[in-house]
Amino acid sequence: MAADGQLDAAGGPRAWALSSRVAVFLVLLALPGASQARNACLNASDLQKLADQSQWSRLLQATSQCLTPSADNEYYRGLAFAGFERWEEAKAAFASGENKYAQDKRFPEELAGVAFKQKRFQEARRHLYRILRLDPHDRYAINFLATLYFLDGNLEAALKYWNRIGKPRINQITTDPQLHIDPALLDRAYTCSPASVLTLEQYRTTLERFRQLGVFSSYRLDLEPAAGEGPETFDLALSAVEKNGWGPNKAAALISLVRGLPYETVYPEVYNLRRSALNIDSLFRWDSQKRRAFVSISAPLARNPKFRYGFYADGRNENWNISHTFLQPAVPVEGFNLEKIQLGGGIESIANSRWMWSAGLNVSGRRFRNLPSGASAADPVFTNGAAAEARARSDYALLRVPEKRFTLDSGVQGAVGNFYARGFGRFGTLQGSLGARWLPQARGDDFEMIEEIYAGKTFGRVPFDNLFMLGLEHDNNLPLRAHIGTENGQKGNAPLGRDYLLSNWEVNKDLYTNAWFKLRLAPFVDTGKAYDGPDGFGSRQWLWDTGASAKLRVLGGVALVFTYGKDLRTGRNTYYFTTTREGGPSFFPLPFVERFR
């Protein structure tokens, strides 16, 4: 019994230990199966099938149960959230995948799609740029990016990217049948043709040719889906307001004619004579201090919109007072009268979308009256005589970034002439410009920043009327906007010089816009200096002006400009009014009288 008792005592613990080992063994056998059940990861092909069948619940469940990290799991989990239109969760899933798998372009692709659904086009573009850094030839990203720019109305940026994949194809070119211009002449302005791909170069060059025709106060080329064609085919449609005859309508013609009445000037203008883009521009000023008559005629050369010729005549009778700008102590020169007549002509050409050039010839004669004795000895510019000049100009677009809506343009202009007077001979002028324009918003021109830099130099003895003036004056195109070029109606109040440097910076902001009017406010900062000899003309120091202009655009592209300026050197306040035309000449001096204006 004792022996039996010992056996039972020993056998009890051994039996318990054996049963415990069996239980643990069975639990360990069950664990992999349970883990596998909780970590049931589907392969990529199965996940894709669920996505193709739009089984978003099963797809979300499958990606949630999978505990093994993978790019596919992150990607299809985001797709499941997107399928339910749970955009923020989809964005978070794709962003997580992009952070973990930076070289997988599927994640920025889907993030772009989510941003597009949420109307966040700028964010979508950032993700598409990320794709193109990974794969510059990704057709989906290129087409998506171009489409976003197209929806924003930025056709140049859209064409830049579409052209990389052979798009867009043009089905036909349509124009307003009510346009009066000769259809054959208008057709020659197009550098593209139906049944071909529209390139950015063709688009830009065509717009430049429309501008050079000079018969449209506004114009636009649009891509419209072609009826009955595929999604990659468009019609190219021209929308334009035509200045036919005296103007697009009676009201616009009247406003254009009398826009200069506040400063005793009218602008008779006739456009598109004989439907041939033959234009006549003129102005007549009866101001007793500065009378002027100007007329020009211009048209496409040999009915080719690439070239344009023009002839002009310009006569002036002006009273000058340079007591504040001519600092010659020996012979003070104050008031005098200048009569001048000038005849000239030239040709300009659009070589391509970036470059245009022009050249011309002119002859002129000038006569001074009421000059004090010895004035011409004090400075030879006060000399009567005739002159002949040859002029040339080149404009080139240095930089265009349509995605950023930024342009940087340049211009160089020179003239070589001969002044037929004793002690005179050959002379020359050279000018250069840089102009930057930036539209920071994705669409429209509600906010616009402009910076323009000009420089000019003369060589030899130039006539008085070839000196540069820095200031606001109706016949001047180098604005220093707190320096008015006249005093009591007489010219000569703004700095004059043989050489100059000038910078104009301004920001344009729309205040009110409707179908008839557009009001803009333009704060500005100008700085510049006119250079000359130690005694005579010149500004002596750098000039700084600031202020703002209110620009009211009305019918026919006419703008009424009211300017307030403050001279930061003297503290003087100035007020000025003038008019301009939309799409008209820039402030930069042009080869022949403001492009025939």
XYZ file of C-alpha atoms in Angstrom:
597
model
C 0.000 0.000 0.000
C 2.887 2.116 0.944
C 4.365 1.242 -2.334
C 1.044 1.961 -4.012
C 0.786 5.240 -2.153
C 4.171 6.289 -3.345
C 3.318 5.387 -6.911
C 0.112 7.448 -6.856
C 1.897 10.427 -5.382
C 4.534 10.344 -8.019
C 2.138 9.602 -10.922
C -0.251 12.549 -10.199
C 2.212 15.365 -10.975
C 3.594 13.621 -14.016
C 0.120 13.260 -15.488
C -0.595 16.987 -14.888
C 2.632 18.044 -16.578
C 1.938 15.847 -19.572
C -1.539 17.234 -20.050
C -0.191 20.833 -19.773
C 2.383 20.174 -22.465
C -0.280 18.751 -24.749
C -2.490 21.829 -24.223
C 0.342 24.249 -24.944
C 1.281 22.255 -28.040
C -2.276 22.383 -29.322
C -2.477 26.161 -28.709
C 0.780 26.726 -30.596
C -0.562 24.684 -33.487
C -3.688 26.865 -33.612
C -1.870 30.227 -33.460
C -0.578 30.346 -37.102
C -4.025 29.612 -38.387
C -5.567 32.347 -36.293
C -2.847 34.792 -37.316
C -3.277 33.815 -40.942
C -7.009 34.387 -40.620
C -6.445 37.871 -39.245
C -3.668 38.629 -41.809
C -5.406 37.387 -44.938
C -3.578 39.497 -47.578
C -4.887 39.319 -51.116
C -2.483 39.620 -53.988
C -2.489 42.652 -56.302
C -4.509 40.939 -59.031
C -7.304 40.023 -56.589
C -7.364 43.553 -55.184
C -7.541 44.948 -58.697
C -10.513 42.685 -59.491
C -12.378 44.071 -56.479
C -11.597 47.607 -57.591
C -12.697 46.874 -61.169
C -15.994 45.524 -59.810
C -16.406 48.560 -57.499
C -16.648 46.248 -54.487
C -15.376 48.952 -52.175
C -16.541 47.348 -48.911
C -14.747 44.058 -49.617
C -11.690 45.982 -50.829
C -11.577 48.070 -47.654
C -12.060 44.951 -45.511
C -9.339 43.076 -47.357
C -6.792 45.884 -47.032
C -7.703 46.409 -43.361
C -7.160 42.711 -42.503
C -3.762 42.590 -44.181
C -1.050 43.340 -41.617
C 1.882 42.925 -43.983
C 3.080 46.361 -45.210
C 3.035 46.733 -48.990
C 2.590 49.436 -51.593
C -0.353 47.542 -53.100
C -2.185 47.406 -49.792
C -1.734 51.153 -49.198
C -2.783 51.936 -52.760
C -5.962 49.844 -52.826
C -6.973 51.006 -49.362
C -6.906 54.571 -50.686
C -8.910 53.458 -53.738
C -11.553 51.947 -51.456
C -11.964 55.226 -49.563
C -12.101 57.115 -52.861
C -14.765 54.724 -54.119
C -16.910 55.726 -51.135
C -16.031 59.396 -51.851
C -14.434 59.638 -48.429
C -11.888 62.036 -49.874
C -9.998 63.032 -46.747
C -9.449 59.400 -45.734
C -8.427 58.557 -49.283
C -6.001 61.462 -49.280
C -4.504 60.300 -45.974
C -4.075 56.731 -47.266
C -2.409 57.837 -50.511
C -0.200 60.332 -48.666
C 0.918 57.582 -46.294
C 1.744 55.365 -49.242
C 3.673 58.176 -50.970
C 5.756 58.758 -47.842
C 6.633 55.061 -47.579
C 7.078 54.341 -51.282
C 8.378 57.584 -52.744
C 9.251 56.063 -56.129
C 5.776 54.660 -56.771
C 4.021 57.176 -59.031
C 0.581 55.666 -58.402
C 0.261 57.618 -55.150
C 0.789 61.165 -56.513
C -1.418 60.145 -59.438
C -4.315 59.299 -57.131
C -3.625 62.279 -54.891
C -4.001 64.474 -57.974
C -7.332 62.807 -58.702
C -8.563 63.386 -55.156
C -7.506 67.039 -55.290
C -9.300 67.414 -58.627
C -12.499 65.994 -57.119
C -12.199 68.529 -54.310
C -11.694 71.382 -56.844
C -8.166 71.987 -55.584
C -6.530 72.431 -58.981
C -3.312 73.966 -57.696
C -2.789 71.036 -55.341
C -3.558 68.592 -58.159
C -0.914 70.259 -60.318
C 1.712 69.857 -57.591
C 1.097 66.109 -57.461
C 1.260 65.850 -61.256
C 4.593 67.659 -61.297
C 5.783 65.052 -58.789
C 4.836 62.305 -61.245
C 6.716 64.001 -64.075
C 9.820 64.230 -61.918
C 9.601 60.455 -61.506
C 8.662 59.813 -65.133
C 8.919 62.792 -67.537
C 7.093 60.830 -70.266
C 4.014 59.780 -68.290
C 1.198 60.453 -70.790
C -1.547 60.313 -68.186
C 0.105 62.974 -66.016
C 0.919 65.175 -69.020
C -2.645 65.024 -70.339
C -4.124 65.561 -66.857
C -1.872 68.590 -66.279
C -2.751 70.102 -69.660
C -6.450 69.603 -68.967
C -6.181 71.428 -65.634
C -4.546 74.425 -67.313
C -7.195 74.321 -70.044
C -9.971 74.412 -67.419
C -8.265 77.442 -65.846
C -8.299 79.254 -69.195
C -4.506 79.116 -69.476
C -4.355 77.866 -73.048
C -0.634 78.539 -73.468
C 0.258 76.258 -70.544
C -2.224 73.641 -71.768
C -0.672 73.633 -75.245
C 2.837 73.423 -73.794
C 2.005 70.070 -72.197
C -0.430 68.735 -74.770
C 2.180 69.218 -77.484
C 4.460 66.778 -75.643
C 2.020 63.969 -76.433
C 0.919 65.088 -79.896
C -2.239 66.938 -78.879
C -4.573 68.725 -79.525
C -5.739 68.018 -83.043
C -7.710 70.731 -84.848
C -10.806 69.638 -86.713
C -11.681 73.022 -88.233
C -11.086 76.747 -87.757
C -14.174 78.848 -87.162
C -14.630 82.629 -87.221
C -17.524 84.989 -86.672
C -19.238 85.285 -90.068
C -20.098 88.921 -89.299
C -16.455 90.043 -89.368
C -15.857 92.485 -92.222
C -12.179 91.772 -92.833
C -11.400 89.894 -96.050
C -11.620 86.154 -95.166
C -8.599 85.395 -97.363
C -6.492 87.966 -95.497
C -7.664 86.660 -92.147
C -6.922 83.105 -93.208
C -3.314 84.063 -93.979
C -2.924 85.284 -90.395
C -3.331 81.705 -89.139
C -0.133 79.700 -88.901
C -2.010 76.445 -88.232
C -4.375 74.419 -90.381
C -7.260 71.959 -89.887
C -6.560 68.238 -89.445
C -3.258 68.973 -87.677
C -1.877 69.456 -84.179
C -2.034 73.028 -82.859
C 1.367 73.930 -81.410
C 2.143 76.612 -78.855
C 4.379 78.369 -81.389
C 1.536 78.493 -83.936
C -0.918 79.784 -81.333
C 1.362 82.621 -80.213
C 2.389 83.622 -83.727
C -1.224 83.713 -84.882
C -2.178 86.022 -82.015
C 0.734 88.328 -82.886
C -0.456 88.516 -86.483
C -3.975 89.382 -85.332
C -2.482 92.212 -83.286
C -0.496 93.456 -86.264
C -3.607 93.584 -88.451
C -4.705 96.445 -86.208
C -8.441 95.932 -86.755
C -9.401 94.134 -83.527
C -9.915 95.985 -80.249
C -10.008 92.588 -78.547
C -9.570 89.042 -79.770
C -9.214 85.520 -78.421
C -8.584 82.026 -79.749
C -10.477 79.237 -77.996
C -10.483 75.454 -78.265
C -13.987 74.021 -78.419
C -14.841 70.274 -78.497
C -15.439 69.197 -82.085
C -18.922 67.779 -82.617
C -18.897 64.123 -83.579
C -15.146 63.782 -83.040
C -13.096 62.164 -80.303
C -12.189 63.836 -77.009
C -8.746 64.770 -78.360
C -10.092 66.811 -81.297
C -11.153 70.451 -81.094
C -12.359 73.325 -83.234
C -10.227 76.472 -83.085
C -12.612 79.425 -82.706
C -11.773 83.117 -83.106
C -13.763 85.552 -80.978
C -13.048 89.188 -81.836
C -14.425 92.707 -81.573
C -13.671 94.380 -84.886
C -12.831 98.051 -85.393
C -14.428 98.382 -88.776
C -14.771 101.878 -90.228
C -14.869 104.396 -87.377
C -15.194 101.705 -84.750
C -17.130 98.591 -83.680
C -20.263 100.694 -83.083
C -21.333 104.348 -82.958
C -20.856 104.722 -79.218
C -17.345 103.232 -79.277
C -16.413 105.342 -82.316
C -17.576 108.545 -80.629
C -15.715 107.778 -77.388
C -12.538 107.012 -79.329
C -12.820 110.237 -81.341
C -13.380 112.614 -78.425
C -11.372 110.871 -75.720
C -8.779 113.657 -75.799
C -11.169 116.601 -75.452
C -10.001 117.366 -71.882
C -6.609 118.259 -73.376
C -7.994 119.766 -76.613
C -7.317 116.792 -78.860
C -9.410 114.582 -81.122
C -8.389 111.239 -82.604
C -10.053 110.580 -85.985
C -9.376 106.935 -86.828
C -10.665 104.760 -89.660
C -10.007 101.035 -89.782
C -10.196 98.179 -92.238
C -10.796 100.225 -95.352
C -11.775 98.045 -98.316
C -11.778 95.111 -95.844
C -7.990 94.988 -96.272
C -6.778 96.024 -92.766
C -5.867 99.417 -94.233
C -5.954 101.784 -91.256
C -5.733 105.557 -90.951
C -4.780 106.995 -87.555
C -4.603 110.686 -86.767
C -4.732 113.263 -84.036
C -5.388 116.978 -84.091
C -4.575 119.203 -81.117
C -5.544 122.871 -81.006
C -3.978 123.675 -77.617
C -2.416 127.125 -78.152
C 0.730 126.060 -76.292
C 1.346 122.826 -78.189
C -0.473 122.451 -81.467
C -0.035 119.200 -83.317
C -1.356 117.408 -86.392
C -0.464 113.810 -87.088
C -1.709 111.295 -89.652
C -0.555 107.813 -90.623
C -1.627 105.119 -93.020
C -0.658 101.456 -92.686
C -1.615 98.093 -94.161
C -0.338 94.528 -94.586
C 2.447 94.364 -97.141
C 1.351 92.438 -100.264
C -1.701 91.282 -98.259
C 0.564 89.251 -96.000
C -0.217 89.706 -92.255
C 3.379 88.796 -91.404
C 4.524 92.194 -92.715
C 3.059 95.652 -92.329
C 4.126 98.933 -93.892
C 3.251 102.471 -92.906
C 3.800 106.132 -93.733
C 3.207 109.125 -91.517
C 3.388 112.922 -91.336
C 3.739 114.840 -88.093
C 3.672 118.605 -87.592
C 4.104 120.487 -84.303
C 4.117 124.068 -83.084
C 5.071 124.080 -79.410
C 5.937 126.622 -76.735
C 8.649 125.490 -74.345
C 9.780 126.747 -70.954
C 12.943 125.022 -69.740
C 13.803 127.393 -66.906
C 13.569 124.486 -64.416
C 15.415 121.924 -66.524
C 18.189 123.836 -68.382
C 20.803 124.784 -65.825
C 23.265 126.788 -67.955
C 24.245 129.814 -65.861
C 25.967 131.770 -68.645
C 22.999 132.067 -71.005
C 19.690 131.306 -69.269
C 17.168 129.909 -71.728
C 13.565 130.032 -70.647
C 10.720 130.348 -73.109
C 10.919 129.709 -76.834
C 8.877 128.295 -79.690
C 9.717 125.154 -81.661
C 8.220 124.298 -85.038
C 8.888 120.845 -86.435
C 7.661 118.765 -89.339
C 8.552 115.122 -89.842
C 7.809 112.640 -92.641
C 8.639 108.973 -92.500
C 7.747 105.402 -93.161
C 8.808 101.873 -92.407
C 8.048 98.207 -92.274
C 7.658 95.747 -89.438
C 7.595 91.970 -89.424
C 6.661 89.166 -87.063
C 9.468 86.661 -87.573
C 8.026 84.181 -85.077
C 6.197 84.136 -81.765
C 9.251 85.440 -79.892
C 10.858 87.889 -82.287
C 9.645 90.853 -84.270
C 11.655 93.541 -85.991
C 11.035 96.847 -87.706
C 12.969 99.420 -89.728
C 12.188 102.852 -91.081
C 13.406 106.145 -92.485
C 12.354 109.695 -91.675
C 13.284 113.258 -92.562
C 12.583 116.234 -90.357
C 13.035 119.974 -90.126
C 12.963 122.197 -87.060
C 13.017 125.946 -86.404
C 13.399 127.836 -83.118
C 11.899 131.206 -82.422
C 12.237 133.616 -79.487
C 15.528 132.123 -78.348
C 17.834 134.484 -76.417
C 21.014 135.564 -78.151
C 23.821 133.063 -77.706
C 21.556 130.118 -76.888
C 23.033 127.909 -79.602
C 26.503 128.723 -78.312
C 25.460 127.726 -74.795
C 24.183 124.381 -76.095
C 24.246 123.353 -79.773
C 20.893 121.570 -79.492
C 19.217 124.940 -80.042
C 20.078 124.926 -83.757
C 17.758 125.172 -86.735
C 18.149 122.608 -89.473
C 17.036 119.456 -91.242
C 17.871 115.885 -90.361
C 17.497 112.417 -91.872
C 17.427 109.232 -89.810
C 17.399 105.482 -90.334
C 15.787 103.561 -87.498
C 15.635 99.902 -86.538
C 14.142 97.968 -83.666
C 14.140 94.375 -82.427
C 11.795 92.914 -79.806
C 12.463 89.488 -78.343
C 10.688 87.433 -75.681
C 13.502 86.291 -73.399
C 11.442 84.112 -71.088
C 7.918 82.750 -71.052
C 6.679 80.536 -68.237
C 2.997 79.969 -68.994
C 2.510 77.742 -65.922
C 3.518 80.685 -63.700
C 1.957 83.242 -66.084
C 5.254 85.115 -66.231
C 6.903 86.796 -69.211
C 10.170 88.665 -69.662
C 10.488 90.703 -72.857
C 13.322 92.772 -74.271
C 13.678 95.491 -76.857
C 16.561 97.234 -78.571
C 16.136 100.298 -80.741
C 18.706 102.372 -82.566
C 18.851 105.285 -84.973
C 21.619 106.734 -87.098
C 21.150 110.112 -88.714
C 22.706 113.234 -90.098
C 21.898 116.761 -88.949
C 22.435 119.210 -91.799
C 23.651 122.275 -89.923
C 27.000 123.958 -89.389
C 29.070 122.187 -86.753
C 26.830 119.138 -86.869
C 26.981 115.858 -88.726
C 26.207 112.267 -87.899
C 24.442 111.403 -84.661
C 22.820 108.362 -83.179
C 20.613 107.072 -80.395
C 20.467 103.669 -78.733
C 17.790 102.450 -76.333
C 17.043 99.191 -74.602
C 14.255 97.829 -72.441
C 13.364 94.884 -70.222
C 9.750 94.262 -69.285
C 8.495 91.645 -66.800
C 4.829 90.785 -66.321
C 3.409 88.386 -63.739
C -0.163 87.276 -63.138
C -0.005 85.424 -59.810
C -3.539 84.036 -59.931
C -4.358 80.879 -61.866
C -6.909 82.612 -64.078
C -7.935 86.103 -65.140
C -6.011 89.369 -64.774
C -7.619 90.594 -61.555
C -4.111 91.021 -60.102
C -1.139 91.953 -62.273
C 2.434 93.019 -61.516
C 4.601 94.842 -64.074
C 8.225 95.975 -63.964
C 9.825 97.841 -66.868
C 13.407 99.059 -67.107
C 14.582 101.442 -69.842
C 17.944 102.929 -70.784
C 18.955 105.328 -73.540
C 22.086 106.997 -74.839
C 22.852 109.470 -77.608
C 25.977 109.789 -79.726
C 27.232 112.925 -81.419
C 25.380 116.212 -81.503
C 21.659 115.465 -81.565
C 18.830 117.921 -82.335
C 16.887 119.299 -79.384
C 13.807 117.226 -80.164
C 15.899 114.017 -79.893
C 16.614 114.610 -76.205
C 14.915 112.240 -73.767
C 12.239 113.492 -71.376
C 11.344 111.700 -68.124
C 7.830 112.622 -67.090
C 4.119 112.571 -67.883
C 3.235 114.348 -71.113
C 0.851 113.346 -73.889
C 3.616 113.165 -76.509
C 6.127 111.416 -74.251
C 6.549 107.708 -73.611
C 9.052 107.647 -70.707
C 6.851 108.196 -67.638
C 8.192 109.445 -64.330
C 4.746 109.790 -62.878
C 5.167 112.539 -60.290
C 6.923 114.804 -62.807
C 4.543 116.574 -65.172
C 6.118 117.510 -68.505
C 4.278 120.837 -68.825
C 3.791 123.969 -66.771
C 1.011 126.363 -67.712
C 0.597 124.219 -70.831
C 4.193 124.726 -72.002
C 6.537 121.778 -72.417
C 9.922 121.486 -70.731
C 8.999 121.095 -67.062
C 10.222 117.470 -66.750
C 13.892 116.372 -66.694
C 15.591 116.382 -70.115
C 18.871 114.762 -71.063
C 20.997 113.101 -73.691
C 21.085 109.825 -71.738
C 18.749 108.251 -69.173
C 17.887 105.317 -66.928
C 14.299 104.645 -65.871
C 12.385 102.007 -63.925
C 8.576 101.734 -63.707
C 6.950 99.277 -61.280
C 3.227 98.929 -60.773
C 0.561 96.544 -59.532
C -2.852 96.508 -61.232
C -5.879 95.405 -59.200
C -9.422 95.183 -60.528
C -11.937 97.088 -58.438
C -15.049 96.690 -60.597
C -15.816 94.901 -63.843
C -18.893 94.474 -66.011
C -19.625 94.114 -69.711
C -19.169 97.850 -70.342
C -16.606 99.113 -67.856
C -13.523 97.942 -66.030
C -11.998 99.954 -63.179
C -8.461 99.211 -62.002
C -6.249 100.713 -59.329
C -2.497 100.713 -59.986
C -0.075 101.736 -57.220
C 3.368 102.467 -58.681
C 6.974 103.295 -57.858
C 9.155 105.028 -60.473
C 12.812 105.907 -60.308
C 15.143 107.344 -62.897
C 17.774 109.857 -63.846
C 18.453 111.994 -66.914
C 22.125 112.501 -67.752
C 23.836 115.348 -69.568
C 26.926 117.534 -69.330
C 27.956 119.396 -66.155
C 26.145 122.527 -67.362
C 22.898 122.185 -69.225
C 20.267 119.498 -68.989
C 20.027 116.466 -66.694
C 18.333 115.706 -63.379
C 21.512 115.954 -61.229
C 20.290 113.202 -58.866
C 18.182 110.078 -58.804
C 14.472 110.833 -58.782
C 11.917 108.742 -56.884
C 8.173 108.942 -57.481
C 5.301 106.992 -56.013
C 1.524 107.163 -56.234
C -1.376 105.415 -57.923
C -3.362 105.485 -61.146
C -7.074 104.802 -61.567
C -7.728 103.248 -64.971
C -11.260 103.165 -66.334
C -11.624 101.095 -69.481
C -14.707 101.877 -71.525
C -16.158 100.933 -74.915
C -13.801 100.264 -77.798
C -10.789 99.524 -75.625
C -10.322 103.181 -74.593
C -8.926 103.700 -71.097
C -9.201 106.909 -69.071
C -6.199 107.188 -66.747
C -6.174 109.454 -63.670
C -2.782 109.594 -61.940
C -1.764 110.908 -58.543
C 1.990 111.081 -57.967
C 4.262 112.208 -55.156
C 7.844 113.308 -55.732
C 9.726 111.736 -52.830
C 12.625 114.192 -53.281
C 10.593 117.377 -52.910
C 7.306 116.134 -51.431
C 5.402 117.744 -54.321
C 2.005 116.218 -55.218
C 0.882 116.010 -58.847
C -2.322 115.073 -60.667
C -2.592 114.098 -64.300
C -5.169 112.814 -66.786
C -4.640 111.076 -70.118
C -6.201 108.426 -72.311
C -4.817 105.267 -73.868
C -6.074 102.499 -76.090
C -6.126 98.842 -75.069
C -3.410 96.996 -76.935
C -1.890 100.261 -78.073
C 1.751 101.288 -78.020
C 3.846 100.797 -74.922
C 5.787 103.543 -73.189
C 8.967 102.310 -74.865
C 10.004 104.576 -77.796
C 9.037 102.872 -81.033
C 10.877 102.885 -84.367
C 8.489 105.210 -86.123
C 6.100 107.285 -84.079
C 4.483 104.750 -81.792
C 3.939 102.047 -84.408
C 2.197 104.396 -86.843
C 0.118 106.049 -84.101
